[in-house]
MMTF fields as JSON, N, C-alpha, C and O atoms, coordinates in Angstrom:
{
  "mmtfVersion": "1.0.0",
  "mmtfProducer": "UNKNOWN",
  "numBonds": 383,
  "numAtoms": 384,
  "numGroups": 96,
  "numChains": 1,
  "numModels": 1,
  "chainsPerModel": [1],
  "groupsPerChain": [96],
  "chainIdList": ["A"],
  "bondAtomList": [4, 2, 8, 6, 12, 10, 16, 14, 20, 18, 24, 22, 28, 26, 32, 30, 36, 34, 40, 38, 44, 42, 48, 46, 52, 50, 56, 54, 60, 58, 64, 62, 68, 66, 72, 70, 76, 74, 80, 78, 84, 82, 88, 86, 92, 90, 96, 94, 100, 98, 104, 102, 108, 106, 112, 110, 116, 114, 120, 118, 124, 122, 128, 126, 132, 130, 136, 134, 140, 138, 144, 142, 148, 146, 152, 150, 156, 154, 160, 158, 164, 162, 168, 166, 172, 170, 176, 174, 180, 178, 184, 182, 188, 186, 192, 190, 196, 194, 200, 198, 204, 202, 208, 206, 212, 210, 216, 214, 220, 218, 224, 222, 228, 226, 232, 230, 236, 234, 240, 238, 244, 242, 248, 246, 252, 250, 256, 254, 260, 258, 264, 262, 268, 266, 272, 270, 276, 274, 280, 278, 284, 282, 288, 286, 292, 290, 296, 294, 300, 298, 304, 302, 308, 306, 312, 310, 316, 314, 320, 318, 324, 322, 328, 326, 332, 330, 336, 334, 340, 338, 344, 342, 348, 346, 352, 350, 356, 354, 360, 358, 364, 362, 368, 366, 372, 370, 376, 374, 380, 378],
  "bondOrderList": [1, 1, 1, 1, 1, 1, 1, 1, 1, 1, 1, 1, 1, 1, 1, 1, 1, 1, 1, 1, 1, 1, 1, 1, 1, 1, 1, 1, 1, 1, 1, 1, 1, 1, 1, 1, 1, 1, 1, 1, 1, 1, 1, 1, 1, 1, 1, 1, 1, 1, 1, 1, 1, 1, 1, 1, 1, 1, 1, 1, 1, 1, 1, 1, 1, 1, 1, 1, 1, 1, 1, 1, 1, 1, 1, 1, 1, 1, 1, 1, 1, 1, 1, 1, 1, 1, 1, 1, 1, 1, 1, 1, 1, 1, 1],
  "groupList": [{"groupName": "MET", "atomNameList": ["N", "CA", "C", "O"], "elementList": ["N", "C", "C", "O"], "formalChargeList": [0, 0, 0, 0], "bondAtomList": [1, 0, 2, 1, 3, 2], "bondOrderList": [1, 1, 2], "singleLetterCode": "M", "chemCompType": "L-PEPTIDE LINKING"}, {"groupName": "LEU", "atomNameList": ["N", "CA", "C", "O"], "elementList": ["N", "C", "C", "O"], "formalChargeList": [0, 0, 0, 0], "bondAtomList": [1, 0, 2, 1, 3, 2], "bondOrderList": [1, 1, 2], "singleLetterCode": "L", "chemCompType": "L-PEPTIDE LINKING"}, {"groupName": "ASP", "atomNameList": ["N", "CA", "C", "O"], "elementList": ["N", "C", "C", "O"], "formalChargeList": [0, 0, 0, 0], "bondAtomList": [1, 0, 2, 1, 3, 2], "bondOrderList": [1, 1, 2], "singleLetterCode": "D", "chemCompType": "L-PEPTIDE LINKING"}, {"groupName": "GLU", "atomNameList": ["N", "CA", "C", "O"], "elementList": ["N", "C", "C", "O"], "formalChargeList": [0, 0, 0, 0], "bondAtomList": [1, 0, 2, 1, 3, 2], "bondOrderList": [1, 1, 2], "singleLetterCode": "E", "chemCompType": "L-PEPTIDE LINKING"}, {"groupName": "ILE", "atomNameList": ["N", "CA", "C", "O"], "elementList": ["N", "C", "C", "O"], "formalChargeList": [0, 0, 0, 0], "bondAtomList": [1, 0, 2, 1, 3, 2], "bondOrderList": [1, 1, 2], "singleLetterCode": "I", "chemCompType": "L-PEPTIDE LINKING"}, {"groupName": "VAL", "atomNameList": ["N", "CA", "C", "O"], "elementList": ["N", "C", "C", "O"], "formalChargeList": [0, 0, 0, 0], "bondAtomList": [1, 0, 2, 1, 3, 2], "bondOrderList": [1, 1, 2], "singleLetterCode": "V", "chemCompType": "L-PEPTIDE LINKING"}, {"groupName": "THR", "atomNameList": ["N", "CA", "C", "O"], "elementList": ["N", "C", "C", "O"], "formalChargeList": [0, 0, 0, 0], "bondAtomList": [1, 0, 2, 1, 3, 2], "bondOrderList": [1, 1, 2], "singleLetterCode": "T", "chemCompType": "L-PEPTIDE LINKING"}, {"groupName": "TYR", "atomNameList": ["N", "CA", "C", "O"], "elementList": ["N", "C", "C", "O"], "formalChargeList": [0, 0, 0, 0], "bondAtomList": [1, 0, 2, 1, 3, 2], "bondOrderList": [1, 1, 2], "singleLetterCode": "Y", "chemCompType": "L-PEPTIDE LINKING"}, {"groupName": "PRO", "atomNameList": ["N", "CA", "C", "O"], "elementList": ["N", "C", "C", "O"], "formalChargeList": [0, 0, 0, 0], "bondAtomList": [1, 0, 2, 1, 3, 2], "bondOrderList": [1, 1, 2], "singleLetterCode": "P", "chemCompType": "L-PEPTIDE LINKING"}, {"groupName": "ASN", "atomNameList": ["N", "CA", "C", "O"], "elementList": ["N", "C", "C", "O"], "formalChargeList": [0, 0, 0, 0], "bondAtomList": [1, 0, 2, 1, 3, 2], "bondOrderList": [1, 1, 2], "singleLetterCode": "N", "chemCompType": "L-PEPTIDE LINKING"}, {"groupName": "LYS", "atomNameList": ["N", "CA", "C", "O"], "elementList": ["N", "C", "C", "O"], "formalChargeList": [0, 0, 0, 0], "bondAtomList": [1, 0, 2, 1, 3, 2], "bondOrderList": [1, 1, 2], "singleLetterCode": "K", "chemCompType": "L-PEPTIDE LINKING"}, {"groupName": "CYS", "atomNameList": ["N", "CA", "C", "O"], "elementList": ["N", "C", "C", "O"], "formalChargeList": [0, 0, 0, 0], "bondAtomList": [1, 0, 2, 1, 3, 2], "bondOrderList": [1, 1, 2], "singleLetterCode": "C", "chemCompType": "L-PEPTIDE LINKING"}, {"groupName": "GLN", "atomNameList": ["N", "CA", "C", "O"], "elementList": ["N", "C", "C", "O"], "formalChargeList": [0, 0, 0, 0], "bondAtomList": [1, 0, 2, 1, 3, 2], "bondOrderList": [1, 1, 2], "singleLetterCode": "Q", "chemCompType": "L-PEPTIDE LINKING"}, {"groupName": "ALA", "atomNameList": ["N", "CA", "C", "O"], "elementList": ["N", "C", "C", "O"], "formalChargeList": [0, 0, 0, 0], "bondAtomList": [1, 0, 2, 1, 3, 2], "bondOrderList": [1, 1, 2], "singleLetterCode": "A", "chemCompType": "L-PEPTIDE LINKING"}, {"groupName": "SER", "atomNameList": ["N", "CA", "C", "O"], "elementList": ["N", "C", "C", "O"], "formalChargeList": [0, 0, 0, 0], "bondAtomList": [1, 0, 2, 1, 3, 2], "bondOrderList": [1, 1, 2], "singleLetterCode": "S", "chemCompType": "L-PEPTIDE LINKING"}, {"groupName": "ARG", "atomNameList": ["N", "CA", "C", "O"], "elementList": ["N", "C", "C", "O"], "formalChargeList": [0, 0, 0, 0], "bondAtomList": [1, 0, 2, 1, 3, 2], "bondOrderList": [1, 1, 2], "singleLetterCode": "R", "chemCompType": "L-PEPTIDE LINKING"}, {"groupName": "TRP", "atomNameList": ["N", "CA", "C", "O"], "elementList": ["N", "C", "C", "O"], "formalChargeList": [0, 0, 0, 0], "bondAtomList": [1, 0, 2, 1, 3, 2], "bondOrderList": [1, 1, 2], "singleLetterCode": "W", "chemCompType": "L-PEPTIDE LINKING"}, {"groupName": "PHE", "atomNameList": ["N", "CA", "C", "O"], "elementList": ["N", "C", "C", "O"], "formalChargeList": [0, 0, 0, 0], "bondAtomList": [1, 0, 2, 1, 3, 2], "bondOrderList": [1, 1, 2], "singleLetterCode": "F", "chemCompType": "L-PEPTIDE LINKING"}, {"groupName": "GLY", "atomNameList": ["N", "CA", "C", "O"], "elementList": ["N", "C", "C", "O"], "formalChargeList": [0, 0, 0, 0], "bondAtomList": [1, 0, 2, 1, 3, 2], "bondOrderList": [1, 1, 2], "singleLetterCode": "G", "chemCompType": "PEPTIDE LINKING"}, {"groupName": "HIS", "atomNameList": ["N", "CA", "C", "O"], "elementList": ["N", "C", "C", "O"], "formalChargeList": [0, 0, 0, 0], "bondAtomList": [1, 0, 2, 1, 3, 2], "bondOrderList": [1, 1, 2], "singleLetterCode": "H", "chemCompType": "L-PEPTIDE LINKING"}],
  "groupTypeList": [0, 1, 1, 2, 3, 4, 5, 4, 6, 7, 8, 9, 7, 3, 4, 10, 6, 11, 12, 6, 1, 13, 3, 7, 14, 1, 15, 14, 1, 6, 5, 9, 2, 3, 1, 9, 1, 10, 14, 14, 13, 4, 9, 8, 9, 9, 13, 13, 10, 1, 1, 9, 10, 5, 1, 7, 9, 11, 4, 4, 10, 10, 8, 3, 3, 4, 2, 14, 7, 3, 10, 16, 4, 6, 0, 6, 6, 17, 12, 2, 15, 12, 13, 0, 4, 7, 18, 1, 7, 19, 13, 6, 7, 18, 2, 3],
  "groupIdList": [1, 2, 3, 4, 5, 6, 7, 8, 9, 10, 11, 12, 13, 14, 15, 16, 17, 18, 19, 20, 21, 22, 23, 24, 25, 26, 27, 28, 29, 30, 31, 32, 33, 34, 35, 36, 37, 38, 39, 40, 41, 42, 43, 44, 45, 46, 47, 48, 49, 50, 51, 52, 53, 54, 55, 56, 57, 58, 59, 60, 61, 62, 63, 64, 65, 66, 67, 68, 69, 70, 71, 72, 73, 74, 75, 76, 77, 78, 79, 80, 81, 82, 83, 84, 85, 86, 87, 88, 89, 90, 91, 92, 93, 94, 95, 96],
  "secStructList": [7, 7, 4, 4, 4, 7, 7, 7, 7, 7, 7, 7, 3, 3, 3, 3, 7, 1, 1, 1, 7, 7, 3, 3, 3, 3, 7, 7, 7, 7, 2, 2, 2, 2, 2, 2, 2, 4, 4, 4, 4, 1, 7, 6, 6, 1, 2, 2, 2, 2, 2, 2, 2, 2, 2, 2, 2, 2, 3, 3, 3, 7, 7, 6, 6, 7, 7, 1, 6, 6, 2, 2, 2, 2, 2, 1, 7, 2, 2, 2, 2, 2, 2, 2, 2, 2, 2, 2, 2, 2, 2, 2, 2, 6, 6, 7],
  "xCoordList": [219.467, 219.29, 218.173, 218.558, 216.509, 216.04, 215.885, 216.083, 215.177, 214.922, 214.908, 215.702, 213.541, 212.519, 213.71, 213.628, 214.543, 215.561, 216.527, 217.09, 216.72, 217.337, 217.349, 216.728, 217.944, 217.467, 219.155, 220.379, 217.913, 219.419, 219.449, 218.457, 220.682, 220.87, 221.242, 222.276, 220.786, 221.173, 221.952, 221.545, 222.967, 223.393, 223.041, 224.126, 222.403, 221.896, 222.439, 223.652, 221.598, 222.313, 221.276, 220.295, 221.539, 220.548, 220.504, 221.531, 219.444, 219.549, 219.069, 217.974, 218.792, 218.455, 217.771, 218.557, 216.484, 216.377, 216.455, 216.509, 216.475, 216.831, 216.719, 217.441, 214.996, 213.945, 212.955, 212.298, 212.453, 211.987, 212.385, 211.816, 213.904, 214.258, 213.826, 214.137, 212.972, 212.845, 213.599, 214.042, 213.987, 215.042, 214.39, 213.266, 215.408, 214.982, 216.182, 217.313, 216.073, 217.04, 216.7, 215.504, 217.45, 217.197, 218.116, 219.306, 217.546, 218.487, 219.012, 218.459, 220.371, 220.605, 219.523, 218.391, 220.138, 219.001, 219.172, 220.308, 218.417, 218.614, 218.587, 218.243, 218.846, 219.332, 217.925, 217.948, 216.803, 215.666, 215.133, 214.034, 215.476, 215.238, 215.857, 215.339, 217.685, 218.304, 217.595, 217.361, 217.178, 216.643, 214.854, 214.261, 214.661, 213.523, 214.067, 213.454, 214.621, 215.598, 215.995, 215.696, 216.775, 217.393, 215.842, 215.803, 215.015, 213.973, 213.322, 212.624, 213.55, 212.773, 213.895, 213.821, 214.605, 215.373, 215.079, 215.522, 213.958, 213.531, 212.065, 211.439, 211.613, 210.564, 210.28, 209.352, 211.185, 211.612, 209.958, 209.969, 208.879, 207.627, 207.206, 206.172, 207.854, 207.453, 208.604, 208.407, 209.811, 210.809, 211.028, 211.718, 210.214, 210.549, 209.244, 209.501, 207.956, 206.921, 207.871, 207.659, 208.864, 209.176, 210.614, 210.774, 211.465, 212.366, 211.511, 211.83, 210.718, 209.917, 209.389, 209.586, 208.838, 208.471, 209.695, 209.755, 210.542, 211.544, 212.39, 213.089, 212.284, 212.976, 212.264, 212.835, 210.834, 209.951, 209.942, 209.672, 210.238, 210.508, 211.447, 211.464, 212.575, 213.835, 213.683, 214.454, 212.529, 212.732, 212.552, 211.6, 213.613, 213.406, 212.944, 212.182, 213.427, 212.735, 212.237, 212.768, 211.192, 210.519, 209.82, 209.385, 209.624, 208.643, 207.299, 206.815, 206.51, 205.25, 204.726, 204.199, 204.491, 202.942, 203.288, 202.187, 204.166, 204.72, 203.98, 204.639, 202.982, 202.145, 202.02, 201.329, 202.51, 201.532, 202.592, 203.182, 202.632, 203.572, 203.168, 203.922, 201.704, 200.555, 201.288, 202.097, 201.169, 201.495, 203.108, 203.543, 203.864, 205.251, 205.319, 206.098, 204.8, 204.821, 204.569, 205.252, 203.741, 202.53, 203.832, 203.939, 204.527, 204.683, 206.314, 207.01, 207.106, 208.219, 208.772, 208.005, 209.614, 209.721, 210.957, 211.841, 210.987, 211.66, 213.128, 213.658, 213.672, 214.523, 214.96, 215.92, 214.2, 214.316, 214.586, 215.286, 213.962, 214.031, 215.414, 216.282, 215.56, 216.878, 218.33, 219.468, 218.207, 218.433, 218.611, 219.465, 217.254, 217.19, 217.978, 218.313, 218.097, 218.667, 219.935, 220.473, 220.777, 222.122, 222.078, 222.985, 221.317, 221.523, 221.269, 222.176, 220.664, 220.415, 221.301, 221.537, 221.934, 223.294, 224.327, 224.833, 224.545, 225.709, 225.319, 226.066, 224.402, 224.064, 224.019, 224.099, 223.9, 224.203, 225.884, 226.516, 226.285, 227.687, 228.823, 229.9, 228.593, 229.861, 230.118, 229.531, 231.259, 231.593, 232.43, 233.303, 232.212, 232.161, 231.943, 231.878],
  "yCoordList": [16.04, 16.958, 17.495, 18.051, 17.814, 18.692, 19.454, 19.79, 20.577, 22.05, 22.959, 23.694, 22.493, 22.654, 22.635, 23.37, 21.92, 21.467, 22.978, 23.207, 23.656, 24.692, 25.896, 26.751, 26.4, 27.148, 28.38, 28.373, 29.299, 30.33, 31.523, 32.023, 31.813, 33.105, 34.163, 34.18, 34.788, 36.398, 36.984, 36.846, 37.563, 38.799, 39.676, 40.231, 40.024, 40.695, 41.925, 41.996, 42.955, 43.949, 44.457, 44.916, 44.357, 45.381, 46.71, 47.382, 47.173, 48.818, 49.386, 48.878, 50.238, 51.063, 52.384, 53.305, 52.843, 54.09, 55.056, 54.885, 55.885, 57.321, 58.052, 58.679, 58.214, 58.41, 57.919, 58.776, 56.889, 55.935, 54.865, 53.965, 55.336, 53.77, 52.529, 51.622, 52.193, 51.125, 50.231, 50.734, 48.345, 47.978, 47.0, 46.509, 46.943, 46.208, 45.231, 45.712, 44.275, 43.473, 43.562, 43.564, 43.614, 43.684, 43.259, 43.506, 42.424, 41.342, 42.273, 43.256, 41.618, 42.206, 42.345, 41.861, 43.126, 43.413, 41.928, 41.478, 41.236, 40.516, 40.709, 41.875, 39.964, 40.81, 41.477, 42.556, 40.723, 41.518, 42.197, 42.519, 42.774, 44.27, 45.41, 46.522, 44.879, 45.783, 46.164, 47.366, 45.216, 45.429, 46.412, 47.074, 45.886, 47.311, 48.53, 49.581, 48.528, 49.887, 50.883, 52.037, 49.891, 50.176, 50.904, 51.823, 50.117, 50.601, 51.94, 52.618, 52.319, 53.679, 54.507, 55.443, 54.653, 55.666, 56.098, 57.109, 55.005, 55.675, 56.276, 56.777, 56.152, 56.538, 57.276, 57.033, 58.273, 59.079, 59.621, 60.216, 59.319, 59.5, 58.894, 59.198, 57.104, 56.003, 56.062, 55.297, 56.657, 56.041, 55.919, 55.018, 57.163, 57.058, 55.774, 54.912, 55.533, 54.56, 53.022, 52.111, 52.81, 51.308, 51.551, 50.492, 52.376, 52.526, 51.774, 50.672, 52.432, 52.258, 50.701, 49.821, 50.584, 48.725, 47.619, 46.677, 48.063, 46.787, 47.182, 46.322, 48.621, 48.636, 47.472, 46.569, 47.829, 46.794, 45.636, 44.962, 44.912, 43.564, 43.424, 42.307, 43.943, 43.304, 43.106, 42.397, 43.853, 43.435, 42.086, 41.326, 41.91, 40.029, 40.18, 39.379, 41.4, 41.633, 42.782, 43.765, 43.001, 44.461, 44.744, 43.643, 45.323, 45.716, 44.999, 44.972, 44.295, 43.531, 44.533, 44.315, 45.965, 46.635, 46.609, 46.799, 46.499, 47.075, 45.729, 44.94, 44.999, 44.052, 44.499, 43.672, 45.537, 45.58, 46.972, 47.858, 46.945, 47.962, 49.139, 49.522, 49.822, 50.703, 51.09, 52.014, 50.691, 50.834, 51.187, 51.969, 50.433, 50.728, 52.033, 52.665, 52.717, 54.222, 54.881, 55.727, 54.483, 55.833, 55.769, 56.821, 54.744, 54.719, 54.772, 54.791, 54.799, 55.225, 56.882, 57.389, 57.604, 58.593, 59.002, 58.162, 59.927, 60.088, 59.548, 58.6, 60.378, 59.881, 58.538, 58.097, 57.683, 56.393, 55.495, 54.483, 55.992, 55.115, 55.35, 54.578, 56.717, 57.061, 56.277, 56.288, 55.866, 55.068, 53.615, 52.842, 53.399, 51.772, 51.548, 50.454, 52.63, 52.424, 52.188, 51.447, 52.972, 52.4, 51.328, 50.672, 50.523, 49.146, 48.718, 47.892, 48.638, 48.01, 47.896, 46.823, 49.102, 49.356, 48.25, 47.408, 48.613, 47.7, 46.126, 45.227, 46.071, 44.196, 43.782, 42.611, 44.69, 44.401, 44.536, 43.613, 45.299, 45.53, 45.791, 45.951, 45.863, 45.738, 47.485, 48.481, 47.176, 48.495, 49.1, 49.934, 48.741, 48.981, 50.229, 50.545],
  "zCoordList": [14.366, 14.908, 14.484, 13.455, 14.619, 14.162, 14.465, 15.633, 13.048, 13.071, 14.433, 15.018, 14.615, 16.12, 17.346, 18.33, 17.18, 18.577, 18.433, 19.504, 17.741, 17.589, 18.259, 17.628, 19.58, 20.047, 19.951, 20.077, 19.624, 19.073, 20.23, 20.761, 20.456, 21.936, 21.353, 20.684, 21.443, 20.749, 22.028, 23.182, 21.712, 22.514, 23.84, 24.017, 24.618, 25.256, 25.896, 26.096, 26.254, 27.381, 27.849, 27.263, 29.081, 30.564, 30.582, 30.486, 30.693, 30.934, 31.704, 31.461, 32.731, 33.356, 33.046, 33.266, 32.575, 31.945, 32.633, 33.851, 32.293, 33.038, 33.539, 34.315, 32.934, 34.039, 34.459, 35.05, 34.465, 34.897, 35.676, 36.293, 35.405, 36.3, 35.978, 36.749, 34.706, 34.697, 33.871, 32.838, 34.203, 34.216, 32.859, 32.765, 32.003, 30.205, 29.862, 29.92, 29.609, 29.146, 27.314, 27.024, 26.446, 25.045, 24.403, 24.596, 23.388, 22.468, 21.277, 20.785, 20.92, 19.414, 18.292, 18.288, 17.331, 16.239, 15.613, 15.759, 15.062, 13.847, 12.67, 12.48, 11.358, 10.153, 9.457, 8.865, 9.613, 9.502, 10.154, 9.701, 11.421, 12.045, 11.528, 11.418, 11.024, 10.526, 9.101, 8.969, 7.897, 7.175, 6.95, 6.098, 8.384, 8.087, 8.682, 8.493, 9.043, 9.758, 8.446, 8.139, 7.876, 6.508, 5.324, 4.505, 5.722, 4.898, 5.443, 4.688, 6.753, 6.906, 6.526, 7.323, 5.991, 5.22, 4.117, 3.573, 3.545, 2.418, 2.564, 1.63, 3.859, 4.055, 5.224, 5.996, 5.341, 6.63, 7.491, 8.569, 6.864, 7.934, 8.351, 8.946, 8.361, 9.251, 10.077, 11.021, 10.177, 10.522, 12.038, 12.517, 13.015, 14.429, 14.448, 15.288, 13.69, 14.343, 14.09, 14.891, 12.996, 12.903, 13.982, 14.59, 14.315, 14.802, 16.39, 16.837, 16.843, 18.218, 18.072, 18.91, 17.112, 16.788, 17.048, 17.839, 16.167, 16.25, 17.624, 18.161, 18.205, 19.737, 20.796, 21.406, 20.782, 21.442, 21.29, 22.284, 19.957, 19.889, 20.205, 20.722, 20.266, 20.759, 22.304, 22.952, 22.892, 24.534, 25.065, 24.885, 25.746, 26.371, 27.524, 28.065, 28.104, 29.682, 30.049, 29.534, 30.942, 30.808, 32.23, 32.57, 32.842, 33.933, 33.774, 32.643, 34.994, 34.25, 33.911, 32.819, 34.362, 34.076, 33.023, 32.507, 31.942, 30.381, 30.092, 30.769, 29.474, 29.204, 27.438, 26.844, 26.601, 25.756, 24.652, 25.27, 23.708, 22.557, 23.481, 24.376, 23.191, 23.604, 24.932, 24.838, 25.767, 27.092, 27.329, 28.174, 26.393, 26.528, 26.11, 26.824, 25.208, 24.507, 25.765, 26.342, 26.014, 26.617, 28.234, 28.864, 28.631, 30.184, 29.602, 30.617, 28.513, 28.391, 28.059, 27.241, 28.374, 27.853, 26.644, 26.473, 26.053, 25.035, 25.261, 24.681, 26.252, 26.746, 26.971, 26.338, 28.014, 27.789, 26.651, 26.65, 25.743, 24.273, 24.338, 24.743, 23.813, 23.286, 24.551, 24.082, 25.563, 26.362, 26.189, 26.624, 25.206, 25.237, 23.499, 23.044, 22.92, 21.488, 21.527, 20.704, 22.783, 22.997, 23.461, 22.948, 24.431, 24.81, 23.781, 23.674, 22.836, 21.596, 20.646, 20.09, 20.341, 19.718, 20.015, 19.273, 21.83, 22.423, 22.211, 21.822, 22.453, 22.099, 20.745, 20.373, 20.083, 18.371, 18.174, 17.66, 18.456, 17.881, 18.51, 17.935, 20.074, 21.201, 21.159, 20.736, 21.812, 21.649, 20.346, 20.59, 19.094, 17.958, 17.62, 16.432]
}
């Protein structure tokens, strides 16, 4: 088996946001994602921006009208992103 034949399937979690009622599917965090988030603790000025980037990169299914990071930021509310963080946590760690 060649390395380019290996397909990694990550656990995912589907969520409907609380304000815009958009439906998303989020994959779990990778080790690299977690390391990036840990590094944000060192520099709290960039923590929110980094969290948003990691969250966006974990989206595997999103509404059609959202085709870029910039549109996602403007079209999702803070409360919607909080709900998505819960979904990301659940996809990554389960019920623990």
